[in-house]
Structure formats: structure tokens, C-alpha cells
Amino acid sequence: MRGQLEFGTLLVRMVLGRPLRATARLGDTMTDDPVAALRRWTDSGGTWQVIAGGAGAITVALLPCTGGEEVDRLVSDDPALRAYLDGRTGSADH
């Protein structure tokens, strides 16, 4: 059943002209695991804020622990990131 679901997802991505696998960009670097990148950021004391979402890619601003200016951005269409955020708008949301 899981294989059929993955195939269906792949087929939908092809029809919609989306990349075949989820993508994530952290600054100028591509990353395979946006959830791990976001966790590393918060584990290091940084904070984050979702600045764009919706049906497409999610954009997360990475902020220093002081809450100052944006240091970097994480942009991803990975469903795992969407599930990890689960409607939260920032690292202060629990």
C-alpha cells in the first residue's frame, strides 16, 4: 500500500510539473532534510518564523537567539517540514 501511495504522489508531482522529490534550500545550499536543519538551528539557540506558506513551498526565516535580523532562510516543499511545523508560525509556538 505504501508503495502505491508513493507512486501516486510521484505521478501527481509529474502531472503538476513539480520536482520529483521534495526540495529544500538553506541559503544557497540544498539540503535533503529541512526538519533536521531547523532542529539544528533551534538546538544551537536560534529562533525561527514562518514568513510564507500555503500549498507550495514554505519559507522559514532563521533568526538569532536575540530575535534580531534574519540570518538565513529555509525554503522547502517537503511534506515532512509541513508536518513538523504543524500549523506553528514560529519557534515560540508550542
Short mmCIF file of C-alpha atoms in Angstrom, two decimals:
data_model
loop_
_atom_site.label_atom_id
_atom_site.label_comp_id
_atom_site.label_asym_id
_atom_site.label_seq_id
_atom_site.Cartn_x
_atom_site.Cartn_y
_atom_site.Cartn_z
CA MET A 1 0.00 0.00 0.00
CA ARG A 2 2.83 2.41 0.88
CA GLY A 3 4.47 1.83 -2.50
CA GLN A 4 1.23 2.65 -4.29
CA LEU A 5 0.87 5.86 -2.29
CA GLU A 6 4.45 6.90 -3.12
CA PHE A 7 3.84 6.12 -6.80
CA GLY A 8 0.61 8.17 -6.74
CA THR A 9 2.47 11.09 -5.18
CA LEU A 10 5.18 10.84 -7.82
CA LEU A 11 2.56 10.77 -10.58
CA VAL A 12 0.78 13.86 -9.22
CA ARG A 13 4.10 15.73 -8.98
CA MET A 14 4.86 14.84 -12.61
CA VAL A 15 1.43 15.98 -13.83
CA LEU A 16 1.68 19.27 -11.92
CA GLY A 17 5.23 19.89 -13.14
CA ARG A 18 6.64 19.81 -9.59
CA PRO A 19 10.10 18.44 -8.76
CA LEU A 20 10.02 14.65 -8.42
CA ARG A 21 11.38 14.75 -4.91
CA ALA A 22 10.90 17.28 -2.18
CA THR A 23 13.46 20.04 -2.20
CA ALA A 24 14.85 22.26 0.48
CA ARG A 25 17.19 25.20 0.23
CA LEU A 26 19.03 26.74 3.14
CA GLY A 27 20.55 29.95 1.86
CA ASP A 28 22.44 28.96 -1.27
CA THR A 29 22.77 25.30 -0.19
CA MET A 30 20.43 22.41 -0.94
CA THR A 31 19.60 20.10 1.94
CA ASP A 32 17.86 16.72 1.93
CA ASP A 33 16.40 17.10 5.42
CA PRO A 34 14.86 20.51 6.20
CA VAL A 35 13.48 19.26 9.53
CA ALA A 36 16.97 18.29 10.71
CA ALA A 37 18.31 21.68 9.56
CA LEU A 38 15.59 23.51 11.51
CA ARG A 39 16.18 21.37 14.60
CA ARG A 40 19.93 22.06 14.44
CA TRP A 41 19.16 25.76 14.26
CA THR A 42 16.94 25.71 17.35
CA ASP A 43 19.29 23.34 19.21
CA SER A 44 22.00 25.96 18.69
CA GLY A 45 19.80 28.61 20.31
CA GLY A 46 18.37 30.21 17.18
CA THR A 47 14.71 31.02 16.65
CA TRP A 48 12.60 30.87 13.51
CA GLN A 49 9.48 32.41 11.99
CA VAL A 50 7.36 31.12 9.09
CA ILE A 51 7.12 34.01 6.64
CA ALA A 52 5.38 32.27 3.72
CA GLY A 53 3.39 29.09 3.44
CA GLY A 54 0.36 27.84 1.61
CA ALA A 55 0.07 24.98 -0.84
CA GLY A 56 3.57 25.43 -2.28
CA ALA A 57 6.92 25.88 -0.62
CA ILE A 58 7.23 27.05 2.96
CA THR A 59 9.70 29.84 3.75
CA VAL A 60 11.11 29.97 7.26
CA ALA A 61 13.21 32.92 8.44
CA LEU A 62 16.09 31.83 10.67
CA LEU A 63 16.72 34.35 13.42
CA PRO A 64 19.42 34.68 16.08
CA CYS A 65 18.62 33.92 19.71
CA THR A 66 18.37 37.66 20.33
CA GLY A 67 15.46 37.88 17.88
CA GLY A 68 17.36 40.34 15.69
CA GLU A 69 17.53 40.48 11.91
CA GLU A 70 17.07 37.43 9.72
CA VAL A 71 20.28 35.42 9.35
CA ASP A 72 19.15 32.97 6.67
CA ARG A 73 16.09 31.36 5.11
CA LEU A 74 14.94 27.79 4.77
CA VAL A 75 12.71 27.25 1.73
CA SER A 76 11.15 23.83 1.21
CA ASP A 77 8.22 21.98 -0.30
CA ASP A 78 8.99 18.89 1.78
CA PRO A 79 5.81 17.43 3.35
CA ALA A 80 7.88 16.36 6.37
CA LEU A 81 8.63 20.03 7.14
CA ARG A 82 4.96 20.93 6.81
CA ALA A 83 4.09 18.11 9.23
CA TYR A 84 6.85 19.18 11.65
CA LEU A 85 5.60 22.77 11.69
CA ASP A 86 2.01 21.53 12.12
CA GLY A 87 0.49 24.99 11.80
CA ARG A 88 3.04 26.73 14.06
CA THR A 89 4.13 30.16 12.90
CA GLY A 90 7.32 30.41 14.92
CA SER A 91 9.66 28.68 17.30
CA ALA A 92 7.85 30.27 20.26
CA ASP A 93 4.65 28.35 19.35
CA HIS A 94 4.32 25.04 21.16
#
